[in-house]
Short mmCIF file of C-alpha atoms and ligand atoms in Angstrom, two decimals:
data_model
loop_
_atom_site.label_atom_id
_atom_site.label_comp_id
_atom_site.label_asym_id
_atom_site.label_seq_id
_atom_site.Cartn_x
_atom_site.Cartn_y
_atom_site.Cartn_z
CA UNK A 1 -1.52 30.00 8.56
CA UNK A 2 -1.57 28.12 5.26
CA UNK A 3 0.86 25.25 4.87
CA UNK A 4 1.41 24.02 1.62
CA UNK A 5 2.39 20.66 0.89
CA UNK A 6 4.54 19.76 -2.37
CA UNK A 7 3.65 16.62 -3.50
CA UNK A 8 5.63 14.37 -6.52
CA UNK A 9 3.36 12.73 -8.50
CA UNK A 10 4.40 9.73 -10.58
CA UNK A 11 1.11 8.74 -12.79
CA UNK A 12 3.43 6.34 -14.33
CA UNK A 13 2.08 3.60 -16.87
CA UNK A 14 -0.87 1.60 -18.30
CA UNK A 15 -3.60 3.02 -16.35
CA UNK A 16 -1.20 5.28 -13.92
CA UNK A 17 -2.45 8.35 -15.85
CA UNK A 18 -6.13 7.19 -16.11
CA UNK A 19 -6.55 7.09 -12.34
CA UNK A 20 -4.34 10.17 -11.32
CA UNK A 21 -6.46 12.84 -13.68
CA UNK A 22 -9.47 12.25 -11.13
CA UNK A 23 -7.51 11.43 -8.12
CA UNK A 24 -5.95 14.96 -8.33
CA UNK A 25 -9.15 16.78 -9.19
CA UNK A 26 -10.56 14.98 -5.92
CA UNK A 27 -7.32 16.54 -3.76
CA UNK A 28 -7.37 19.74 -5.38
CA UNK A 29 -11.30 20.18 -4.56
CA UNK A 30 -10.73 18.84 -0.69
CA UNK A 31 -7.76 21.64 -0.62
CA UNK A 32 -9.91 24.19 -1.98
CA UNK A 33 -12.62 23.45 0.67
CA UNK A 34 -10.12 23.69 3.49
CA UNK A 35 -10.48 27.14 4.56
CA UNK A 36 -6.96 27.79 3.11
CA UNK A 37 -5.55 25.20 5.93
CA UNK A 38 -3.45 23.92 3.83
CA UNK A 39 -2.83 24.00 -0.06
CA UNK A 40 -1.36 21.60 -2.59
CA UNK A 41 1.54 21.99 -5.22
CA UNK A 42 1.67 18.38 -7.65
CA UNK A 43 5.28 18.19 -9.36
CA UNK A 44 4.78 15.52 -12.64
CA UNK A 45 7.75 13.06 -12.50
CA UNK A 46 8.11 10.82 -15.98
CA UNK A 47 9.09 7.23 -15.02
CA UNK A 48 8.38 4.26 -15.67
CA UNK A 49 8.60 1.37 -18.19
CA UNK A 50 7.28 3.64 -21.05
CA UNK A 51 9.77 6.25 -19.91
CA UNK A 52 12.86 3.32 -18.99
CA UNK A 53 11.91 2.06 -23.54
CA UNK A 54 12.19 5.43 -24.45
CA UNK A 55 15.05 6.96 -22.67
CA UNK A 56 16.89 3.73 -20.92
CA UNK A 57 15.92 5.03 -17.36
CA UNK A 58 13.15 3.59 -15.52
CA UNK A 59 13.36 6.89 -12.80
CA UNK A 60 16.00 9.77 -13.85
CA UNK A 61 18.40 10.89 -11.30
CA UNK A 62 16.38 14.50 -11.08
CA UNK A 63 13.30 12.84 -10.22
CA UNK A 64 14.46 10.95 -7.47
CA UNK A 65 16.22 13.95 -6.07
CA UNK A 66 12.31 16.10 -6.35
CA UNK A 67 10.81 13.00 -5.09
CA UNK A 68 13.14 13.45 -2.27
CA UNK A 69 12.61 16.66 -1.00
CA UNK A 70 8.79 16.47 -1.57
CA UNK A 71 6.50 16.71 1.36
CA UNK A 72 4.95 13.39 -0.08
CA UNK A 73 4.99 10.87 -3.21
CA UNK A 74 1.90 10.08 -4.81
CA UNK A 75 2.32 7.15 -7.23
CA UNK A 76 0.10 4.99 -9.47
CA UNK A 77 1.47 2.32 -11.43
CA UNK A 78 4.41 1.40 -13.07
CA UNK A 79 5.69 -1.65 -15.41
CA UNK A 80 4.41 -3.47 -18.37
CA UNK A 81 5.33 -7.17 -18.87
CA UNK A 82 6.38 -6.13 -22.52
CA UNK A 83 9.55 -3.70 -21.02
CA UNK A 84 12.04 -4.93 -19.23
CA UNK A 85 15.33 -4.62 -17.86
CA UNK A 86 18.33 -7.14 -19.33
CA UNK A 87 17.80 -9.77 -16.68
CA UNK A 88 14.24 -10.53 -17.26
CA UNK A 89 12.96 -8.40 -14.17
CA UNK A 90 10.02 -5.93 -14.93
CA UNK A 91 10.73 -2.45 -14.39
CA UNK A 92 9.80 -1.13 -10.81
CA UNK A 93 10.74 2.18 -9.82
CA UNK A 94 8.60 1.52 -6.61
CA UNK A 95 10.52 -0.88 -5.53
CA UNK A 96 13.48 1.49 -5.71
CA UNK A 97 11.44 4.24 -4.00
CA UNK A 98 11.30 1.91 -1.21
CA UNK A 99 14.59 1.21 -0.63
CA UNK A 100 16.24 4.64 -1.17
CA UNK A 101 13.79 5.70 1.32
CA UNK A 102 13.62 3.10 3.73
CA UNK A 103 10.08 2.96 3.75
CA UNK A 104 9.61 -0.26 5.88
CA UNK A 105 5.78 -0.33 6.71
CA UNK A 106 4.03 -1.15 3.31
CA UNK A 107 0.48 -0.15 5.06
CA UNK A 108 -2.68 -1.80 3.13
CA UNK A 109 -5.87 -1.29 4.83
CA UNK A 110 -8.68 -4.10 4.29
CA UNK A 111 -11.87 -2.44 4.74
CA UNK A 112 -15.26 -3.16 2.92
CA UNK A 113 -17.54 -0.64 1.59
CA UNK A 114 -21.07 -0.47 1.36
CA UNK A 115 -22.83 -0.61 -2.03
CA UNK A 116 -19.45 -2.84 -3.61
CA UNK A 117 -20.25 -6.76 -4.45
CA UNK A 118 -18.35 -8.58 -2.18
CA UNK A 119 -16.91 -12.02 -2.35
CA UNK A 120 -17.31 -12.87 0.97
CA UNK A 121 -19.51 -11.19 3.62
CA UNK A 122 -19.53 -11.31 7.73
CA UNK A 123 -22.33 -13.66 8.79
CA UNK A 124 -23.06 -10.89 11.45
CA UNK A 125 -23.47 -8.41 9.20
CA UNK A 126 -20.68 -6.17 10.32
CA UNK A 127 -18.16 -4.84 7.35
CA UNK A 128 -14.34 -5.66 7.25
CA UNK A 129 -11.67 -3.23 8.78
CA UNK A 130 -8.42 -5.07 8.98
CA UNK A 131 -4.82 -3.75 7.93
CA UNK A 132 -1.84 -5.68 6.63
CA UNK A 133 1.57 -4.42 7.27
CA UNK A 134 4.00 -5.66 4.90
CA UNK A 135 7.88 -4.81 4.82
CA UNK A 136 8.44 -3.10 2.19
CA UNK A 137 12.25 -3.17 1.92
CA UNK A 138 14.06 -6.56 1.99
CA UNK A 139 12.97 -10.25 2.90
CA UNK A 140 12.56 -11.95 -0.36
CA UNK A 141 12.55 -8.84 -2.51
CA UNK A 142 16.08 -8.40 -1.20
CA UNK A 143 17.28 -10.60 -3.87
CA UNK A 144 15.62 -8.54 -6.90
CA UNK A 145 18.90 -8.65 -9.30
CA UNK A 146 20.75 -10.40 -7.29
CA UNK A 147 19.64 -14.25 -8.20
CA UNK A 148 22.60 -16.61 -8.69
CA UNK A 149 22.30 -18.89 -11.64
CA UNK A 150 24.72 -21.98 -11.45
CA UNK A 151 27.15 -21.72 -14.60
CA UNK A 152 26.03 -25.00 -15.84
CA UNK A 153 22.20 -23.93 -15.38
CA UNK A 154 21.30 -26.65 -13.50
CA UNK A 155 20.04 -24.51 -10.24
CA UNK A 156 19.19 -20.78 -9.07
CA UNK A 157 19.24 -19.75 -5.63
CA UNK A 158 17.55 -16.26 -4.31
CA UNK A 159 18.23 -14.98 -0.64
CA UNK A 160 16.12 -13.59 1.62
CA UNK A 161 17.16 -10.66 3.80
CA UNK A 162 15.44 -9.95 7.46
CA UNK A 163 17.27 -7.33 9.37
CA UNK A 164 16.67 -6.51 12.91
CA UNK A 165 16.78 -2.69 12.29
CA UNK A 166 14.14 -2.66 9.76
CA UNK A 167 12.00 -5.94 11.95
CA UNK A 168 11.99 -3.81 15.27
CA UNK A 169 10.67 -0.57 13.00
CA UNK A 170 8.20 -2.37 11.55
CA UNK A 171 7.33 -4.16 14.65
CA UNK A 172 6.86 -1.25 16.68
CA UNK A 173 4.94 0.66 13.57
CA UNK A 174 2.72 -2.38 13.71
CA UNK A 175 2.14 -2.57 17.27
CA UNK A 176 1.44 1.41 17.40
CA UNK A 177 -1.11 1.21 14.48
CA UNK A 178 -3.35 -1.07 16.67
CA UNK A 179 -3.16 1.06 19.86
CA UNK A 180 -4.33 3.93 17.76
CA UNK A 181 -7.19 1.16 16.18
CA UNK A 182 -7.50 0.18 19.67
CA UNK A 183 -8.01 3.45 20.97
CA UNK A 184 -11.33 3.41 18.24
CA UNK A 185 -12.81 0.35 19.65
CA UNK A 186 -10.72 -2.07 17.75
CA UNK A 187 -9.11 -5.29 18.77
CA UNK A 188 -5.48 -4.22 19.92
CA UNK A 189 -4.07 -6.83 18.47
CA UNK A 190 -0.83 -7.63 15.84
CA UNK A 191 -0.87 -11.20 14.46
CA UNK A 192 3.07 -11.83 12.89
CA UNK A 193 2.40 -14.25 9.66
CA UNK A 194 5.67 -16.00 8.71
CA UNK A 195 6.59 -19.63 8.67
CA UNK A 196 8.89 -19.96 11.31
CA UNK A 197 8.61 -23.74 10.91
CA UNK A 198 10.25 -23.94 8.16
CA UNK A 199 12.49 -20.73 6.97
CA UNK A 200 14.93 -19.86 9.46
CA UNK A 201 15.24 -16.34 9.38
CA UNK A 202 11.27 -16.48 9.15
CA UNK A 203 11.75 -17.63 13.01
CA UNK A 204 13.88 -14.82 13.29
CA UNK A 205 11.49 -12.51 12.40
CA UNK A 206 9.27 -13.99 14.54
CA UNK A 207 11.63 -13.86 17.36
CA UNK A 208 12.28 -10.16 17.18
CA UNK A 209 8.18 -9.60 16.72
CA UNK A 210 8.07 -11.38 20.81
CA UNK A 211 10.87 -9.26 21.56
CA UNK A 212 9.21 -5.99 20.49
CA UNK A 213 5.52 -7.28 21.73
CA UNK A 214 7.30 -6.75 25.49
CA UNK A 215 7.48 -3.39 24.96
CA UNK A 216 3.72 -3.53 24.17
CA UNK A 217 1.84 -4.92 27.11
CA UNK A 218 -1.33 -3.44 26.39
CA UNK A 219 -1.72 -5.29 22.64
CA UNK A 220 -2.22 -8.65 22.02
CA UNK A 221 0.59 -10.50 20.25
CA UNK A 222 -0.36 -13.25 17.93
CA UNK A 223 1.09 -15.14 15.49
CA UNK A 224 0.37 -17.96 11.80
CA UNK A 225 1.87 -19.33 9.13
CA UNK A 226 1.55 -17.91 6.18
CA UNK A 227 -0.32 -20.56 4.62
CA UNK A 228 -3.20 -20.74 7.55
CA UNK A 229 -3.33 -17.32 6.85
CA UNK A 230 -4.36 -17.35 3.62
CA UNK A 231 -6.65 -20.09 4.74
CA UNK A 232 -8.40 -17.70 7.22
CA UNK A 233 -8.29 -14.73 5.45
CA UNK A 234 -10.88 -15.87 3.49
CA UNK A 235 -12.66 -17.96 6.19
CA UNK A 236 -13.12 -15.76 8.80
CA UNK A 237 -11.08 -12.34 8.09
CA UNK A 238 -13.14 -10.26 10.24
CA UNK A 239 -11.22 -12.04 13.41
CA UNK A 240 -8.11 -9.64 12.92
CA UNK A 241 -7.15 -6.77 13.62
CA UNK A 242 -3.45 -5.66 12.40
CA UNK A 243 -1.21 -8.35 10.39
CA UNK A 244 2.22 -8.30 10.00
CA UNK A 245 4.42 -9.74 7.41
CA UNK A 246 7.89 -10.45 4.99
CA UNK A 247 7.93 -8.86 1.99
CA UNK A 248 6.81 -11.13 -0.46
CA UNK A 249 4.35 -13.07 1.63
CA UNK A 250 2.81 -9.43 2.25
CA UNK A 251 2.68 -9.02 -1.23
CA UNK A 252 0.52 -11.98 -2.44
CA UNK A 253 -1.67 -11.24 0.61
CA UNK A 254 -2.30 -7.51 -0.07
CA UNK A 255 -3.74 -9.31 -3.71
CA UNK A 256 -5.79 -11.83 -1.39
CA UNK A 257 -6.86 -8.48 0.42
CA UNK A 258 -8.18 -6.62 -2.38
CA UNK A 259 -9.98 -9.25 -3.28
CA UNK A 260 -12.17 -9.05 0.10
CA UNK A 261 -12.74 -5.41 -0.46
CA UNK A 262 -14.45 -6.00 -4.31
CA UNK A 263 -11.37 -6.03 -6.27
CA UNK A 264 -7.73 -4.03 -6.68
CA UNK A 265 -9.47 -1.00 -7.95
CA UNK A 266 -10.50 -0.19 -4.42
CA UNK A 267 -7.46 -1.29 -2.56
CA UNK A 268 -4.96 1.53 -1.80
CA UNK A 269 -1.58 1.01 0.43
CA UNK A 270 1.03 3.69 2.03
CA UNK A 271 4.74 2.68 2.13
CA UNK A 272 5.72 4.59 4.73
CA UNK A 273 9.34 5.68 6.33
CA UNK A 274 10.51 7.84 9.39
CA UNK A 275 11.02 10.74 7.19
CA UNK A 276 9.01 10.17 3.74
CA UNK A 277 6.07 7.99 2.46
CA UNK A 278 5.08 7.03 -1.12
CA UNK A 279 0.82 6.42 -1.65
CA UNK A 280 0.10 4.04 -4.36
CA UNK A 281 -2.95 1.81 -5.40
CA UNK A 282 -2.18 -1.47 -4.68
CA UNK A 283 -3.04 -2.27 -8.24
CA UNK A 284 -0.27 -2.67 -11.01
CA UNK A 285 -0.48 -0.56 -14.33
CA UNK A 286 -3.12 -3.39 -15.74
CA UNK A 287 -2.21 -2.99 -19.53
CA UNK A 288 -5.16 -5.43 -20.78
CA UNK A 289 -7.23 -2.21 -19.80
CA UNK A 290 -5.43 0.88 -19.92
CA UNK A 291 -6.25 3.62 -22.26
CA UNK A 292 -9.85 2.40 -22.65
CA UNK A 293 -11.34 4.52 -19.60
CA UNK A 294 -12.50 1.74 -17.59
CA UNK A 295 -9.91 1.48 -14.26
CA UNK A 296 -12.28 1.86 -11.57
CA UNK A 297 -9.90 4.95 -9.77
CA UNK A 298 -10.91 4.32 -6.31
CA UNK A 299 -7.85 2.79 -5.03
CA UNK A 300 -5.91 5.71 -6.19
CA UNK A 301 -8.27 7.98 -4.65
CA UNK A 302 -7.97 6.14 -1.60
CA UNK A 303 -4.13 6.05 -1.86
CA UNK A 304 -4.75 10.26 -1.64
CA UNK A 305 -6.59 10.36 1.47
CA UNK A 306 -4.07 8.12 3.08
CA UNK A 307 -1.48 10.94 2.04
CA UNK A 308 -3.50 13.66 3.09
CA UNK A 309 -3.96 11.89 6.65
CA UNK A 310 -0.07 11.14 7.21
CA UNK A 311 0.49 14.69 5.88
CA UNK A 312 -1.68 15.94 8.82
CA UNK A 313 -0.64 13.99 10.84
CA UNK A 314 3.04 14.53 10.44
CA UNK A 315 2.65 18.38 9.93
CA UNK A 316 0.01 19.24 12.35
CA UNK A 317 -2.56 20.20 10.11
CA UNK A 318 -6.10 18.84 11.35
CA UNK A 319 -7.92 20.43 8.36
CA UNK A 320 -5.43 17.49 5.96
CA UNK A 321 -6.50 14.70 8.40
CA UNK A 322 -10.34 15.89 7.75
CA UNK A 323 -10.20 16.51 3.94
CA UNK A 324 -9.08 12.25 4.17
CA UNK A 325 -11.75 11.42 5.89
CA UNK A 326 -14.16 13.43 3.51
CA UNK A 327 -12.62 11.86 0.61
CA UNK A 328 -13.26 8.23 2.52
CA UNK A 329 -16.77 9.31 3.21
CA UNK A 330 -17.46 10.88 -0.80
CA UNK A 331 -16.08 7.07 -2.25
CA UNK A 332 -18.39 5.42 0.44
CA UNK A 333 -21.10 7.33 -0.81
CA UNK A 334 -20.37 7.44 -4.22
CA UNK A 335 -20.88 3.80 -4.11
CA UNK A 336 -23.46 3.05 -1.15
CA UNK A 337 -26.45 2.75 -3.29
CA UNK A 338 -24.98 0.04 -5.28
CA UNK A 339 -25.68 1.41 -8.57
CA UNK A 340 -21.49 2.48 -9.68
CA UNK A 341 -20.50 -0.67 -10.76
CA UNK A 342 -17.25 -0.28 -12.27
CA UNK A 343 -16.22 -2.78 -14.88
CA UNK A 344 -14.42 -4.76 -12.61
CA UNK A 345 -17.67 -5.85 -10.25
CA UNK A 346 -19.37 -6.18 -14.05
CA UNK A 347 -20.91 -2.76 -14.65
CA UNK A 348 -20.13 -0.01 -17.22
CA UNK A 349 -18.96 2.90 -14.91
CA UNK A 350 -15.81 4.28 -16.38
CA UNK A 351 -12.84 5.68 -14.75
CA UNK A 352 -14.54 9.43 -15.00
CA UNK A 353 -17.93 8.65 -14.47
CA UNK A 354 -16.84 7.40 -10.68
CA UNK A 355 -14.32 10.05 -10.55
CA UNK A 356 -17.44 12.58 -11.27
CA UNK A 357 -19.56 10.68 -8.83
CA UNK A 358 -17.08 10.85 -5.93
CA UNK A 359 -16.12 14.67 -6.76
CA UNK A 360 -19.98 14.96 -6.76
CA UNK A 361 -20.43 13.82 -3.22
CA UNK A 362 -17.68 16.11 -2.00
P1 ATP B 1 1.79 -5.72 -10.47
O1 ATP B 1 2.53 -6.99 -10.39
O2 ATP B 1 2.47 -4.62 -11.20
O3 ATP B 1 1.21 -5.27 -9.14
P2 ATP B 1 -0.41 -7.25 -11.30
O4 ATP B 1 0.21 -8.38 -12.01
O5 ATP B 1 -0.88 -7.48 -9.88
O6 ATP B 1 0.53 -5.99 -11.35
P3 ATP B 1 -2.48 -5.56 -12.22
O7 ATP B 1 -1.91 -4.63 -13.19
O8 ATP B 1 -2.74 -5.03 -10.88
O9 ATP B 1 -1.59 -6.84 -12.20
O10 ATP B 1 -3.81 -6.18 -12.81
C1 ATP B 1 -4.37 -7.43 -12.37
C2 ATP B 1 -5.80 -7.53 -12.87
O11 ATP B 1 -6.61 -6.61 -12.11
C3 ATP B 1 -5.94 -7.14 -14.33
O12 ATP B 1 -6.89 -7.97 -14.95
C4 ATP B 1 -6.43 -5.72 -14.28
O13 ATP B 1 -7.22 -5.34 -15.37
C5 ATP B 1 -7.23 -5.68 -12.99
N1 ATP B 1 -7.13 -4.34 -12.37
C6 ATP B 1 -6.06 -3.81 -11.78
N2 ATP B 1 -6.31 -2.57 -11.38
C7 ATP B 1 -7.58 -2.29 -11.71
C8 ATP B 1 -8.42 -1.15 -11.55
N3 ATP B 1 -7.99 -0.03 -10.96
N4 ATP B 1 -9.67 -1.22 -12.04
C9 ATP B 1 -10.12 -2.33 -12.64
N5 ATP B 1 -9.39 -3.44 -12.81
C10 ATP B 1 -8.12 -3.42 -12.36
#
């Protein structure tokens, strides 16, 4: 029986559009090649800064409430540094996504692919296959709109939220993930990144990530500061396995992250609840080069698999978790010669030339 799977789609600004137009030929053609297993239905959603200039709303009240009861959200990018709300803060329906849905585990796989110029690469050879979990709901973002400013101007203070509810979720999402890795040959292992030194509820966090490692005998439980992390992320990141971290720290190392994989245009991330998930390049809208076809869409393509595989997974439907992996396998091959070289490794590849060249190797 066919299942089909509405999805809300929120191309958003800068190059959101660019990269959805070939990310959704690329699902459509994996549906269509499913032996009707499953179908897709896309439902457009305007938001956005371009959308919050012209109508004073950065995401209307209607499309949150289709967002809601889709099956999933797909999501490029939103904000330009030009719009923004009355306090200064860009505009960042995401981030609102991610609170009204709870969606904890901000999921950003670190994996190298053949054929893409690398900053870095394994003295043995091997390729990178790492994943970053990163909160996605509170810690330091917590305090978006909420910053006090003293009335005399003389200080600002931010606060940073850690909850144990939305720690022992993310713990145990964390700890899961690398059973399932483990279960492929991987490390089994969750390394907490904090600084527990210094931040006090950072040593909260890490004392509810011990707690939950208990229930988790058979992974390792590990543990840095944040600032040795970024030290050894980019000394020696093939040594991990799954990392786990605050909101904001998570968010300057998903950057670090793409960088090991070639560049954001091939990093793509999952915020995912217990009931719905939004898929979104980790890239922002990049406004020094939208409209000028030369995003490299990969991320966003990569973002689609990542739906297609929670999908399946969620639903049942084996045929979704095998049209991601095609998709993984058509951008690995798309670029495994090493001649699609996007503008951001220094080639001339535009946004539908690699969109072509991955549909081509489905
Ligand atoms: P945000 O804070 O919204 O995540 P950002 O400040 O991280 O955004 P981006 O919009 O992601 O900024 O852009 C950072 C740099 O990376 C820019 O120079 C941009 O052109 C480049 N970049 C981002 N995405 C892509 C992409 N898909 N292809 C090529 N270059 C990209």
């Amino acid at each position: 029986m066919s299942k089909t799977f509405r999805i809300a789609v929120l191309p958003g600004d800068g190059i959101g559009p660019e990269v959805t137009a070939p990310c959704l030929a690329i699902l459509d053609k994996v549906a269509s090649q499913s032996d009707g297993a499953f179908a897709l239905e896309f439902q457009n959603i305007d938001a956005g800064a371009a959308y919050y200039a012209q109508h004073g709303l950065s995401l209307p009240d209607a499309g949150m409430t289709s967002a809601a009861k889709a099956d999933a959200i797909l999501l490029a990018a939103m904000g330009l540094p030009s719009v923004r709300y009355p306090d200064g803060t860009e505009i960042a329906p995401q981030l609102e996504l991610r609170e009204a849905f709870q969606l904890y585990a901000g999921v950003r796989p670190i994996r190298t692919i053949g054929g893409v110029p690398l900053p870095l690469a394994d003295p043995r050879g091997q390729s990178l296959d790492i994943v970053l979990v990163r909160e996605s709901t509170e810690g330091l973002f917590a305090s978006r709109g909420k910053t006090f400013v003293a009335d005399d101007d003389s200080y600002a203070t931010d606060e940073m939220r850690i909850s144990r509810d939305v720690c022992e979720r993310l713990f145990d999402f964390s700890f899961r993930l690398a059973r399932e890795r483990k279960a492929r040959g991987r490390a089994g292992r969750v390394t907490c990144i904090d600084k527990a030194n210094v931040i006090g509820s950072l040593a909260y966090f890490r004392k509810i990530f011990l707690e939950r490692a208990a229930a988790f005998p058979d992974i390792e439980a590990d543990f840095a500061y944040v600032d040795a992390m970024a030290l050894n992320l980019v000394k020696r990141p093939w040594d991990y396995d799954v990392l786990v971290t605050e909101n904001m720290f998570g968010d300057i190392l998903s950057d670090l992250g793409a960088a090991l994989m070639g560049g954001l245009g091939m990093a793509p991330s999952a915020d995912i609840g217990d009931h719905q998930a939004v898929f979104q390049p980790c890239h922002g809208s990049a406004p020094d080069i939208a409209g000028q076809n030369k995003a490299n869409p990969s991320a966003m393509v990569l973002s689609g698999a990542m739906m297609l595989q929670w999908l399946g997974e969620k639903h049942g439907v084996s045929q979704a978790q095998l049209a991601a992996q095609r998709i993984e396998s058509a951008v690995a091959k798309a670029f495994a010669d090493g001649t699609l070289l996007p503008g951001e490794f220094g080639g001339t590849a535009s946004t539908s030339e690699i969109g072509k060249a991955i549909l081509h190797c489905l």
